Coordinates of C-alpha atoms and ligand atoms in Angstrom, one line a residue:
M1 CA 115.5 77.1 125.9
Y2 CA 116.4 80.4 124.3
R3 CA 115.5 82.6 127.2
T4 CA 114.2 82.7 130.7
N5 CA 113.4 86.4 130.6
T6 CA 113.1 89.2 128.1
C7 CA 115.5 92.1 127.8
G8 CA 113.0 94.4 129.3
E9 CA 112.0 92.8 132.6
L10 CA 114.9 92.3 135.0
R11 CA 115.0 94.6 138.0
L12 CA 117.0 95.0 141.2
G13 CA 114.7 92.4 142.8
N14 CA 116.1 89.8 140.4
A15 CA 119.7 90.3 141.6
G16 CA 121.5 87.0 142.2
M17 CA 119.3 85.1 139.7
E18 CA 120.8 83.0 137.0
V19 CA 119.1 84.0 133.7
T20 CA 119.3 83.3 130.0
L21 CA 118.5 86.1 127.5
S22 CA 118.4 86.2 123.7
G23 CA 118.4 89.3 121.5
W24 CA 120.3 91.7 119.2
V25 CA 123.6 93.5 120.0
Q26 CA 122.6 97.1 120.1
A27 CA 126.0 98.5 121.0
S28 CA 129.2 97.3 122.7
R29 CA 131.9 99.2 124.6
D30 CA 135.3 98.1 125.7
L31 CA 136.5 99.8 128.8
G32 CA 139.9 98.5 129.9
G33 CA 139.4 95.0 131.2
M34 CA 135.6 95.1 130.8
T35 CA 133.3 94.8 127.8
F36 CA 129.8 96.0 128.0
I37 CA 127.1 95.0 125.5
D38 CA 123.6 96.4 125.3
L39 CA 121.3 93.5 124.4
R40 CA 118.0 94.4 122.8
D41 CA 114.7 92.8 122.1
R42 CA 111.1 94.1 121.7
Y43 CA 110.8 94.5 125.4
G44 CA 113.8 96.6 126.2
I45 CA 117.6 96.7 126.6
T46 CA 119.7 94.9 129.2
Q47 CA 123.4 95.5 129.9
L48 CA 125.7 92.5 129.6
V49 CA 129.1 92.6 131.2
F50 CA 132.2 90.5 130.4
N51 CA 135.3 90.6 132.5
M52 CA 138.8 90.1 131.0
E53 CA 140.3 89.0 134.2
E54 CA 137.6 86.4 135.0
D55 CA 137.3 84.8 131.6
A56 CA 139.6 86.2 128.9
D57 CA 138.4 83.9 126.2
L58 CA 134.7 84.7 126.7
C59 CA 135.6 88.4 126.8
M60 CA 137.5 88.2 123.5
R61 CA 134.6 86.5 121.9
A62 CA 132.3 89.2 123.1
R63 CA 134.6 91.9 121.6
K64 CA 134.2 90.3 118.2
L65 CA 130.4 90.6 118.2
G66 CA 129.2 93.2 115.7
R67 CA 126.1 95.3 115.8
E68 CA 122.8 93.4 115.2
F69 CA 124.4 90.0 115.9
V70 CA 121.8 87.7 117.4
I71 CA 123.2 86.1 120.6
Q72 CA 122.1 84.1 123.6
V73 CA 123.7 84.6 127.0
T74 CA 123.5 83.0 130.4
G75 CA 124.7 84.8 133.5
S76 CA 123.8 86.1 136.8
V77 CA 121.9 89.4 137.5
R78 CA 123.9 91.9 139.5
E79 CA 123.3 95.4 140.8
R80 CA 125.1 98.0 138.7
T81 CA 127.5 100.4 140.3
S82 CA 126.7 103.2 137.9
K83 CA 123.0 102.9 137.3
N84 CA 121.1 104.2 134.2
P85 CA 118.0 105.9 135.4
N86 CA 116.7 106.3 131.8
R87 CA 116.2 102.6 131.4
P88 CA 113.7 100.4 133.3
T89 CA 116.4 97.7 133.5
G90 CA 119.1 100.3 134.3
D91 CA 119.7 99.2 137.9
V92 CA 121.1 95.8 136.9
E93 CA 123.5 94.0 134.5
I94 CA 124.1 90.4 133.6
V95 CA 127.6 89.0 134.4
V96 CA 127.8 86.6 131.5
S97 CA 129.2 83.1 131.9
N98 CA 128.0 81.7 128.6
L99 CA 127.8 83.3 125.2
Q100 CA 126.4 81.8 122.0
T101 CA 126.1 83.5 118.7
L102 CA 122.8 82.5 117.1
N103 CA 123.4 84.5 113.9
A104 CA 125.8 87.0 112.6
S105 CA 124.7 90.2 110.9
N106 CA 126.0 92.5 108.2
V107 CA 126.7 96.0 109.3
P108 CA 123.3 97.6 109.1
P109 CA 122.9 100.3 106.4
F110 CA 121.7 102.8 109.0
T111 CA 121.8 103.1 112.8
I112 CA 119.2 101.2 114.6
E113 CA 118.4 103.8 117.2
N114 CA 115.6 106.2 118.0
E115 CA 117.2 108.9 115.8
T116 CA 118.5 107.2 112.7
D117 CA 120.8 108.4 110.0
G118 CA 118.8 106.4 107.4
G119 CA 116.9 108.3 104.7
E120 CA 113.3 107.4 103.9
E121 CA 114.1 105.3 100.9
L122 CA 116.8 103.3 102.7
R123 CA 114.6 102.7 105.7
M124 CA 111.9 101.4 103.5
K125 CA 114.2 99.1 101.6
Y126 CA 115.3 97.6 104.9
R127 CA 112.0 98.0 106.6
Y128 CA 112.7 94.9 108.8
L129 CA 115.6 96.8 110.3
D130 CA 113.6 100.0 110.6
I131 CA 110.9 98.2 112.6
R132 CA 113.6 97.2 115.1
R133 CA 113.8 100.9 116.0
N134 CA 111.7 101.9 119.0
P135 CA 109.7 104.8 117.4
V136 CA 108.5 102.6 114.6
Q137 CA 107.9 99.5 116.7
E138 CA 105.9 101.6 119.2
K139 CA 103.6 102.8 116.5
I140 CA 103.0 99.3 115.2
I141 CA 102.3 98.1 118.8
F142 CA 100.0 101.1 119.4
R143 CA 98.1 100.2 116.3
S144 CA 97.6 96.7 117.6
K145 CA 96.2 98.1 120.8
V146 CA 93.7 100.4 119.0
A147 CA 92.6 97.4 116.9
L148 CA 92.1 95.3 120.1
E149 CA 90.1 98.0 121.9
T150 CA 88.0 98.5 118.8
R151 CA 87.1 94.9 118.8
K152 CA 86.4 94.9 122.5
Y153 CA 84.0 97.9 122.2
L154 CA 82.2 96.7 119.1
S155 CA 81.9 93.1 120.3
A156 CA 80.4 94.4 123.6
S157 CA 77.9 96.4 121.5
N158 CA 76.8 93.3 119.7
F159 CA 78.7 93.8 116.5
I160 CA 79.8 90.7 114.6
E161 CA 83.1 90.7 112.7
V162 CA 82.6 89.4 109.2
E163 CA 85.2 89.1 106.5
T164 CA 84.1 90.2 103.0
P165 CA 85.9 89.2 99.8
C166 CA 88.9 91.0 98.3
L167 CA 88.2 89.8 94.7
I168 CA 85.0 91.6 93.8
K169 CA 83.2 93.6 91.2
S170 CA 84.1 97.2 91.2
T171 CA 82.3 99.5 93.7
P172 CA 82.3 103.1 92.8
E173 CA 83.4 105.2 95.7
G174 CA 84.9 107.9 93.6
A175 CA 88.4 106.5 93.0
R176 CA 89.8 104.1 90.4
D177 CA 89.8 100.4 91.1
F178 CA 92.8 98.1 91.2
I179 CA 92.1 95.3 88.8
V180 CA 93.0 91.6 89.0
P181 CA 92.7 89.5 85.8
S182 CA 91.0 86.2 86.1
R183 CA 92.9 83.3 84.6
I184 CA 90.1 80.8 84.4
N185 CA 87.7 83.4 83.0
A186 CA 89.8 84.8 80.2
G187 CA 89.2 88.5 79.5
Q188 CA 87.4 89.0 82.7
F189 CA 88.6 90.9 85.8
Y190 CA 88.0 91.3 89.5
A191 CA 88.4 94.6 91.2
L192 CA 89.9 95.0 94.7
P193 CA 87.3 96.6 97.0
Q194 CA 87.5 100.4 97.6
S195 CA 85.5 99.5 100.6
P196 CA 83.2 96.6 101.5
Q197 CA 80.2 99.0 101.0
T198 CA 77.8 96.8 99.1
F199 CA 78.7 93.7 101.1
K200 CA 78.0 95.3 104.4
Q201 CA 74.7 96.5 103.1
L202 CA 73.9 92.9 101.9
L203 CA 74.8 91.7 105.4
M204 CA 72.1 93.9 106.8
V205 CA 69.6 92.4 104.3
A206 CA 71.0 89.1 105.5
G207 CA 69.9 89.9 109.1
M208 CA 73.3 90.2 110.7
D209 CA 72.1 93.4 112.4
R210 CA 75.5 94.8 113.4
Y211 CA 78.6 94.2 111.3
F212 CA 82.1 95.4 111.6
Q213 CA 85.5 94.6 110.1
I214 CA 89.0 96.0 110.3
V215 CA 89.5 95.8 106.7
K216 CA 92.0 96.6 103.9
C217 CA 90.6 98.9 101.2
F218 CA 92.3 99.7 97.9
R219 CA 92.0 102.9 95.9
D220 CA 94.1 103.6 92.8
E221 CA 94.3 107.3 93.3
D222 CA 97.1 109.6 92.3
L223 CA 99.2 109.5 95.4
R224 CA 99.2 112.6 97.5
A225 CA 101.5 112.8 100.4
D226 CA 100.3 110.5 103.1
R227 CA 97.8 108.5 101.0
Q228 CA 98.4 104.8 100.7
P229 CA 97.0 102.8 97.8
E230 CA 96.0 100.2 100.4
F231 CA 94.8 101.3 103.7
T232 CA 92.7 100.1 106.6
Q233 CA 89.2 101.0 107.7
I234 CA 87.1 100.2 110.8
D235 CA 84.1 99.5 108.7
C236 CA 80.7 99.2 110.3
E237 CA 77.0 98.8 109.4
M238 CA 73.9 98.7 111.6
A239 CA 70.2 97.8 110.8
F240 CA 67.1 99.5 112.2
V241 CA 69.0 102.6 113.1
T242 CA 68.6 106.3 112.6
R243 CA 71.5 108.7 112.2
E244 CA 71.4 109.4 115.9
D245 CA 72.0 105.8 116.8
I246 CA 75.1 105.7 114.6
L247 CA 76.5 108.9 115.8
Q248 CA 76.0 107.8 119.4
T249 CA 77.6 104.4 118.8
F250 CA 80.7 105.7 117.1
E251 CA 81.1 108.7 119.4
G252 CA 81.1 106.0 122.0
L253 CA 83.8 104.0 120.2
T254 CA 86.0 107.0 119.7
Q255 CA 85.6 108.1 123.4
H256 CA 86.4 104.5 124.4
L257 CA 89.6 104.4 122.4
F258 CA 90.9 107.7 123.7
K259 CA 89.9 106.8 127.3
S260 CA 91.3 103.2 127.3
I261 CA 94.5 103.9 125.4
L262 CA 95.3 107.6 126.1
H263 CA 93.4 108.0 129.3
L264 CA 91.7 111.1 127.9
D265 CA 88.1 112.2 128.2
L266 CA 86.9 113.6 124.9
G267 CA 83.5 114.7 126.2
T268 CA 80.5 115.0 124.0
F269 CA 81.3 115.8 120.3
P270 CA 79.8 119.0 119.0
R271 CA 77.9 118.8 115.7
M272 CA 77.9 121.3 112.8
S273 CA 76.0 121.3 109.5
Y274 CA 78.1 121.2 106.3
D275 CA 76.7 124.6 105.4
D276 CA 77.7 126.1 108.8
A277 CA 81.2 124.5 108.5
M278 CA 81.7 126.1 105.1
Q279 CA 80.4 129.5 106.2
R280 CA 82.3 129.6 109.5
Y281 CA 85.5 127.8 108.6
G282 CA 85.5 127.5 104.8
S283 CA 86.1 123.8 105.2
D284 CA 84.0 120.6 105.6
K285 CA 86.6 119.5 108.2
P286 CA 87.3 122.4 110.4
D287 CA 90.0 122.4 113.0
I288 CA 88.1 123.6 116.1
R289 CA 91.1 123.6 118.4
F290 CA 91.2 127.3 118.0
G291 CA 88.8 130.2 117.1
M292 CA 89.3 132.7 114.4
E293 CA 85.9 131.9 112.9
F294 CA 85.0 133.7 109.6
V295 CA 83.4 137.0 109.8
E296 CA 81.4 138.0 106.7
L297 CA 81.7 141.7 106.0
N298 CA 79.7 142.3 102.8
D299 CA 77.1 144.5 104.5
L300 CA 79.8 146.8 106.0
A301 CA 82.6 146.7 103.4
K302 CA 80.9 146.8 100.0
D303 CA 79.6 149.9 98.2
K304 CA 81.9 152.3 100.0
G305 CA 84.1 153.0 97.0
F306 CA 86.8 150.3 97.4
A307 CA 86.5 148.6 94.0
V308 CA 88.2 145.3 95.0
F309 CA 85.5 144.7 97.7
D310 CA 82.7 146.2 95.5
D311 CA 83.4 143.6 92.8
A312 CA 83.7 140.7 95.1
E313 CA 80.9 138.2 95.8
L314 CA 82.1 137.7 99.4
V315 CA 84.3 139.9 101.7
V316 CA 85.3 137.7 104.6
G317 CA 87.9 137.9 107.3
I318 CA 89.3 136.3 110.5
C319 CA 90.1 138.1 113.7
V320 CA 93.6 137.2 114.9
P321 CA 93.9 137.7 118.6
D322 CA 96.6 139.7 120.3
Q323 CA 98.8 140.2 117.3
A324 CA 98.1 143.8 116.2
E325 CA 101.1 145.2 118.0
A326 CA 103.4 142.2 117.4
Y327 CA 102.8 141.8 113.7
S328 CA 105.2 144.0 111.7
N329 CA 104.6 145.4 108.2
K330 CA 107.2 143.1 107.0
Q331 CA 105.3 140.1 108.5
L332 CA 102.1 141.3 106.9
N333 CA 103.7 141.7 103.5
D334 CA 105.1 138.2 103.8
L335 CA 101.6 137.0 104.6
V336 CA 100.3 138.8 101.5
E337 CA 102.9 137.0 99.4
W338 CA 101.9 133.7 101.2
V339 CA 98.2 134.0 100.2
K340 CA 99.2 135.0 96.7
R341 CA 101.2 131.8 96.1
P342 CA 99.5 129.6 93.4
Q343 CA 98.7 126.9 96.0
I344 CA 96.4 129.5 97.8
G345 CA 95.6 131.8 94.9
A346 CA 94.3 134.9 96.6
K347 CA 94.8 138.2 94.8
G348 CA 95.7 140.1 97.9
M349 CA 94.9 140.5 101.6
V350 CA 93.5 143.4 103.6
N351 CA 94.5 144.0 107.2
V352 CA 93.0 146.1 110.0
K353 CA 94.9 146.5 113.2
F354 CA 93.1 147.6 116.4
L355 CA 96.1 148.9 118.4
A356 CA 96.4 148.9 122.2
D357 CA 96.0 152.7 122.4
G358 CA 92.6 152.5 120.6
S359 CA 93.9 153.7 117.2
I360 CA 93.3 151.8 114.0
K361 CA 95.8 151.0 111.2
S362 CA 94.7 149.4 108.0
S363 CA 95.9 148.7 104.5
V364 CA 92.6 150.1 103.3
G365 CA 92.6 153.2 105.6
K366 CA 92.3 155.4 102.5
F367 CA 88.9 154.0 101.6
Y368 CA 87.3 153.6 105.0
T369 CA 86.9 155.9 108.0
D370 CA 88.0 154.8 111.4
E371 CA 84.3 154.7 112.3
Q372 CA 83.6 152.3 109.5
L373 CA 86.6 150.1 110.4
K374 CA 85.4 150.1 114.0
E375 CA 82.2 148.6 112.9
W376 CA 84.1 145.8 111.2
G377 CA 86.0 145.2 114.4
H378 CA 82.7 145.2 116.3
K379 CA 81.2 142.6 114.1
A380 CA 84.3 140.5 114.3
G381 CA 84.4 140.8 118.1
A382 CA 87.9 142.4 117.8
G383 CA 89.4 143.8 121.0
A384 CA 92.5 145.9 121.6
N385 CA 95.6 144.4 120.0
D386 CA 93.5 142.2 117.7
M387 CA 94.0 142.2 113.9
L388 CA 91.6 141.4 111.0
L389 CA 92.9 139.7 108.0
I390 CA 90.4 139.9 105.1
L391 CA 90.1 138.2 101.7
S392 CA 87.5 138.8 99.0
G393 CA 86.4 137.2 95.8
E394 CA 84.1 134.4 94.6
T395 CA 82.4 132.8 97.6
D396 CA 83.7 129.2 97.2
K397 CA 87.2 130.2 96.3
V398 CA 87.6 132.9 98.9
R399 CA 86.3 130.5 101.6
K400 CA 88.9 127.9 100.6
Q401 CA 91.7 130.6 100.7
L402 CA 90.7 132.0 104.0
N403 CA 90.5 128.4 105.4
E404 CA 94.2 128.0 104.4
L405 CA 95.1 131.4 105.9
R406 CA 93.2 130.5 109.2
L407 CA 95.1 127.2 109.5
E408 CA 98.4 128.9 108.7
M409 CA 97.8 131.6 111.4
G410 CA 96.8 128.7 113.8
N411 CA 100.2 127.1 113.0
R412 CA 102.1 130.3 113.4
L413 CA 100.6 131.2 116.7
G414 CA 101.0 127.6 118.0
L415 CA 97.3 127.1 118.4
R416 CA 97.2 123.6 116.9
D417 CA 98.7 121.5 119.7
P418 CA 98.8 117.8 118.5
K419 CA 98.2 116.6 122.0
V420 CA 94.8 118.5 122.2
Y421 CA 92.0 116.6 120.6
K422 CA 88.8 118.3 119.3
P423 CA 86.4 116.0 117.6
L424 CA 83.4 117.2 115.6
W425 CA 80.6 115.7 113.7
V426 CA 79.9 117.4 110.4
V427 CA 76.3 116.5 109.3
D428 CA 73.7 117.3 106.7
F429 CA 75.9 117.1 103.6
A430 CA 74.3 117.7 100.2
L431 CA 73.2 114.4 98.5
L432 CA 74.5 115.4 95.1
E433 CA 77.3 117.6 93.8
W434 CA 76.9 119.3 90.4
D435 CA 80.0 119.1 88.3
E436 CA 79.8 122.1 86.1
E437 CA 82.6 120.9 83.8
A438 CA 81.3 117.4 83.2
Q439 CA 77.7 118.7 83.3
R440 CA 76.7 115.9 85.7
F441 CA 75.9 115.0 89.3
H442 CA 78.3 113.2 91.5
A443 CA 77.3 111.5 94.8
M444 CA 78.8 113.6 97.5
H445 CA 79.3 110.6 99.7
H446 CA 78.5 107.5 97.6
P447 CA 75.6 106.4 95.4
F448 CA 74.0 104.3 98.3
T449 CA 73.5 107.3 100.6
S450 CA 69.9 108.2 101.4
P451 CA 68.5 111.6 101.1
K452 CA 67.0 112.9 104.3
A453 CA 63.5 111.4 104.8
T454 CA 62.0 114.8 104.5
D455 CA 63.7 115.3 101.0
I456 CA 62.6 112.0 99.4
E457 CA 59.4 113.4 98.1
R458 CA 61.3 116.4 96.5
M459 CA 63.8 113.9 95.0
F460 CA 61.1 112.2 93.0
S461 CA 59.2 115.3 92.0
G462 CA 61.7 118.1 91.9
D463 CA 63.5 119.8 88.9
H464 CA 67.2 120.0 88.3
E465 CA 67.7 122.9 90.7
T466 CA 65.8 121.0 93.4
M467 CA 68.3 118.1 93.1
K468 CA 71.1 120.5 94.1
S469 CA 69.4 121.3 97.3
L470 CA 68.7 117.8 98.5
R471 CA 70.3 116.9 101.8
A472 CA 71.7 113.5 102.7
D473 CA 71.7 111.7 105.9
A474 CA 75.5 111.7 105.7
Y475 CA 78.0 112.6 108.4
D476 CA 81.8 112.9 108.8
L477 CA 83.8 112.5 112.0
V478 CA 86.5 115.1 112.1
I479 CA 89.2 115.4 114.7
N480 CA 91.6 118.4 114.7
G481 CA 90.8 119.3 111.1
V482 CA 91.4 115.7 109.8
E483 CA 88.6 113.6 108.4
I484 CA 88.7 110.5 110.4
G485 CA 85.6 108.8 109.0
G486 CA 82.3 109.2 107.3
G487 CA 79.1 107.3 106.6
S488 CA 75.4 107.6 106.0
I489 CA 72.0 106.2 106.3
R490 CA 71.5 104.1 103.2
I491 CA 68.8 103.8 100.6
H492 CA 67.0 100.5 101.2
D493 CA 64.3 100.9 98.7
R494 CA 64.7 99.8 95.1
K495 CA 62.8 102.7 93.5
L496 CA 64.7 105.3 95.4
Q497 CA 68.1 103.6 94.6
E498 CA 67.1 103.5 90.9
K499 CA 66.2 107.2 91.0
N500 CA 69.5 108.0 92.6
F501 CA 71.4 106.0 90.0
K502 CA 69.5 107.8 87.3
L503 CA 70.4 111.2 88.7
L504 CA 74.0 110.1 88.8
G505 CA 73.9 109.4 85.1
F506 CA 73.4 105.6 85.0
T507 CA 71.1 104.2 82.4
P508 CA 68.7 101.5 83.8
E509 CA 70.8 98.9 82.0
E510 CA 74.1 100.1 83.5
A511 CA 72.5 100.3 86.9
E512 CA 71.2 96.7 86.5
N513 CA 74.5 95.5 85.1
Q514 CA 76.6 96.9 87.9
F515 CA 74.3 96.8 90.9
G516 CA 71.5 94.3 89.9
F517 CA 72.6 92.2 92.9
L518 CA 71.9 95.1 95.4
L519 CA 68.7 96.3 93.7
G520 CA 67.5 92.7 93.7
A521 CA 68.4 92.3 97.4
F522 CA 66.3 95.4 98.2
E523 CA 63.3 93.4 97.0
Y524 CA 63.7 90.7 99.7
G525 CA 63.0 92.6 102.8
A526 CA 65.9 95.0 103.2
P527 CA 65.8 96.6 106.6
P528 CA 66.5 100.3 107.1
H529 CA 70.2 100.6 107.7
G530 CA 73.2 102.8 107.8
G531 CA 76.9 102.8 108.8
I532 CA 80.2 104.4 108.9
A533 CA 83.9 103.7 108.2
L534 CA 86.8 105.2 110.1
G535 CA 90.2 105.5 108.6
F536 CA 92.2 103.2 110.9
D537 CA 95.7 104.2 109.9
R538 CA 94.8 107.9 110.2
L539 CA 93.0 107.4 113.5
C540 CA 96.1 105.8 115.0
A541 CA 98.4 108.5 113.7
M542 CA 96.0 111.2 115.0
M543 CA 95.8 109.6 118.5
K544 CA 99.6 109.6 118.6
G545 CA 99.7 113.3 117.6
E546 CA 101.4 112.5 114.3
T547 CA 100.5 113.7 110.8
S548 CA 102.2 110.9 108.8
I549 CA 100.4 107.5 108.6
R550 CA 103.5 105.8 107.2
D551 CA 105.0 104.4 110.3
F552 CA 101.7 103.1 111.6
I553 CA 101.7 100.7 108.6
A554 CA 104.3 97.9 108.9
F555 CA 105.1 97.7 105.2
P556 CA 103.9 100.9 103.6
K557 CA 104.3 102.0 99.9
N558 CA 106.2 105.0 98.8
N559 CA 104.9 108.1 97.0
M560 CA 105.0 106.2 93.7
G561 CA 102.9 103.4 95.2
K562 CA 105.9 101.2 95.3
D563 CA 107.1 98.7 97.9
V564 CA 110.9 99.2 97.4
M565 CA 111.7 96.3 99.7
I566 CA 110.0 93.6 97.7
D567 CA 110.1 95.6 94.5
A568 CA 106.4 95.8 93.7
P569 CA 104.8 96.5 91.3
S570 CA 107.1 94.7 88.9
P571 CA 106.9 93.1 85.4
I572 CA 105.5 89.5 85.2
D573 CA 106.7 86.6 83.2
P574 CA 105.5 86.5 79.6
E575 CA 104.2 83.0 80.4
Q576 CA 102.0 84.4 83.2
L577 CA 100.7 87.1 80.8
K578 CA 99.8 84.5 78.3
E579 CA 98.0 82.4 80.9
L580 CA 96.0 85.5 81.8
S581 CA 95.2 86.1 78.1
L582 CA 96.8 89.6 78.5
K583 CA 98.9 91.5 75.9
L584 CA 100.9 94.5 76.9
D585 CA 101.1 97.7 75.0
V586 CA 104.0 99.0 77.0
R587 CA 107.3 97.5 77.8
P588 CA 108.0 98.0 81.4
Ligands
LIG601 N1 82.1 103.0 102.4 C1 82.3 104.4 102.9 C2 83.7 104.8 102.7 O1 84.6 104.0 102.5 C3 81.9 104.5 104.3 C4 80.5 104.3 104.6 O2 79.6 105.0 104.0 O3 80.2 103.5 105.5 O4 84.0 106.0 102.8

């Protein structure tokens, strides 16, 4: 028997017991005649003590143990004289009578403690050592809890967990597919799923009624910070439902996860249309933990002789509370430089300060009277000591820029507390997005998304401009400005799906070729259906108040999409290539 107890469970009540523990040597200290070892396993750390006077041989052997050696000890539990209140086991120690080394260890390349000296790359190379560290381990255990509670909630709501295949035909979700060559079908390829989208819809045709899966998805995208080429979704689909049913069900799931794991009540989630979100926050995933909503000032600021505003399509600002007195000219100038950086791309920024004594100071004071500026303040709801920051330009661009500025001000003023959670449903997205450069439509969500029932008629009869105005029954779940998930009511009618493919630029042959199986299934009694997928890695990170998803994934890839521990991707044997009927153009 390797152990009678874990390293996390012994307490004062166990004093006098004879126990056997196994674990890793976290640290050891020699103090005169005594040697102390901290023994660690997943459950905690227990102090071991060896006494030179009582057993010199045993004590000498203990002194030779290095960090991360795996040992087994037997001894009796004793109350400590100097207790460690920071450790659950801190009241006791084990007086060791028997020590066995189960395995030696090289000196670890970084310290295995909460704060480590190991850089990212080194930690990833020795991920198995990194996972021994509490902060990483906690996140992985947390993830397991979220998965378990998800399964509990969805099972209790009649969802069935079904596995869908990983070797499939490509599903267009807007990203590139990872491709797997088929050996027995030379020259042919599978794709790894970007999501189980078509399969879950087929499960609805198959009468499964409610499906879910905690599933790996693969997208070969250029890697931005915190995107992983393989990631996990809580993927769901329901038959005979309206949008309302889906929002209720997944609002319920989200509430359940926060309640059962974090003991937090999220309350009812507000909803906002896509158009409203863009107008009020310049973003389809607004962070509503704080205010500073956009105030459009065209009617008050244009045609008063200030050319920059006169030439702009949109003049729009935010009202920053309580900062008029505090914000110096230097800080304002810095902010102007900040919005002018290429990442933001604004040409400049106008400010209006409503000072505590009732006076007004503005960078455009020459062009506008105090009376006029007061009207701006009135429209923005600005009080004494508030400050307007105003950008202008083309509508879409200036909204994006002001969104960045609003978030930056939120950060600077400490209004984005990671422990405060503000969920939001963004609804009524456009069905299609016109790509001016490529002169074609893209599906705003994906090609299987249904237009709103009230828009179907217009979709069949309307002209090009009409297509731009079609609304979809699509929705996103946003928490604290992060898109946690999205979904839609699907098309379940062959003719409507064909029409959508056509608008998206598929010829009938291409549509048949790629999606014949789905179009065919729609002819065998496809029920009305819809669903959603939540980004599981991101949800876990968000719940823990973290922005990085990396440590919520046991074995993540780096920014180049590499696993540096196992060295993947890597070249393959010429023999393997031949077997797969592949010839390379590049030498790796
Ligand atoms: N398949 C979609 C996605 O991965 C989610 C959905 O529409 O259910 O974003």
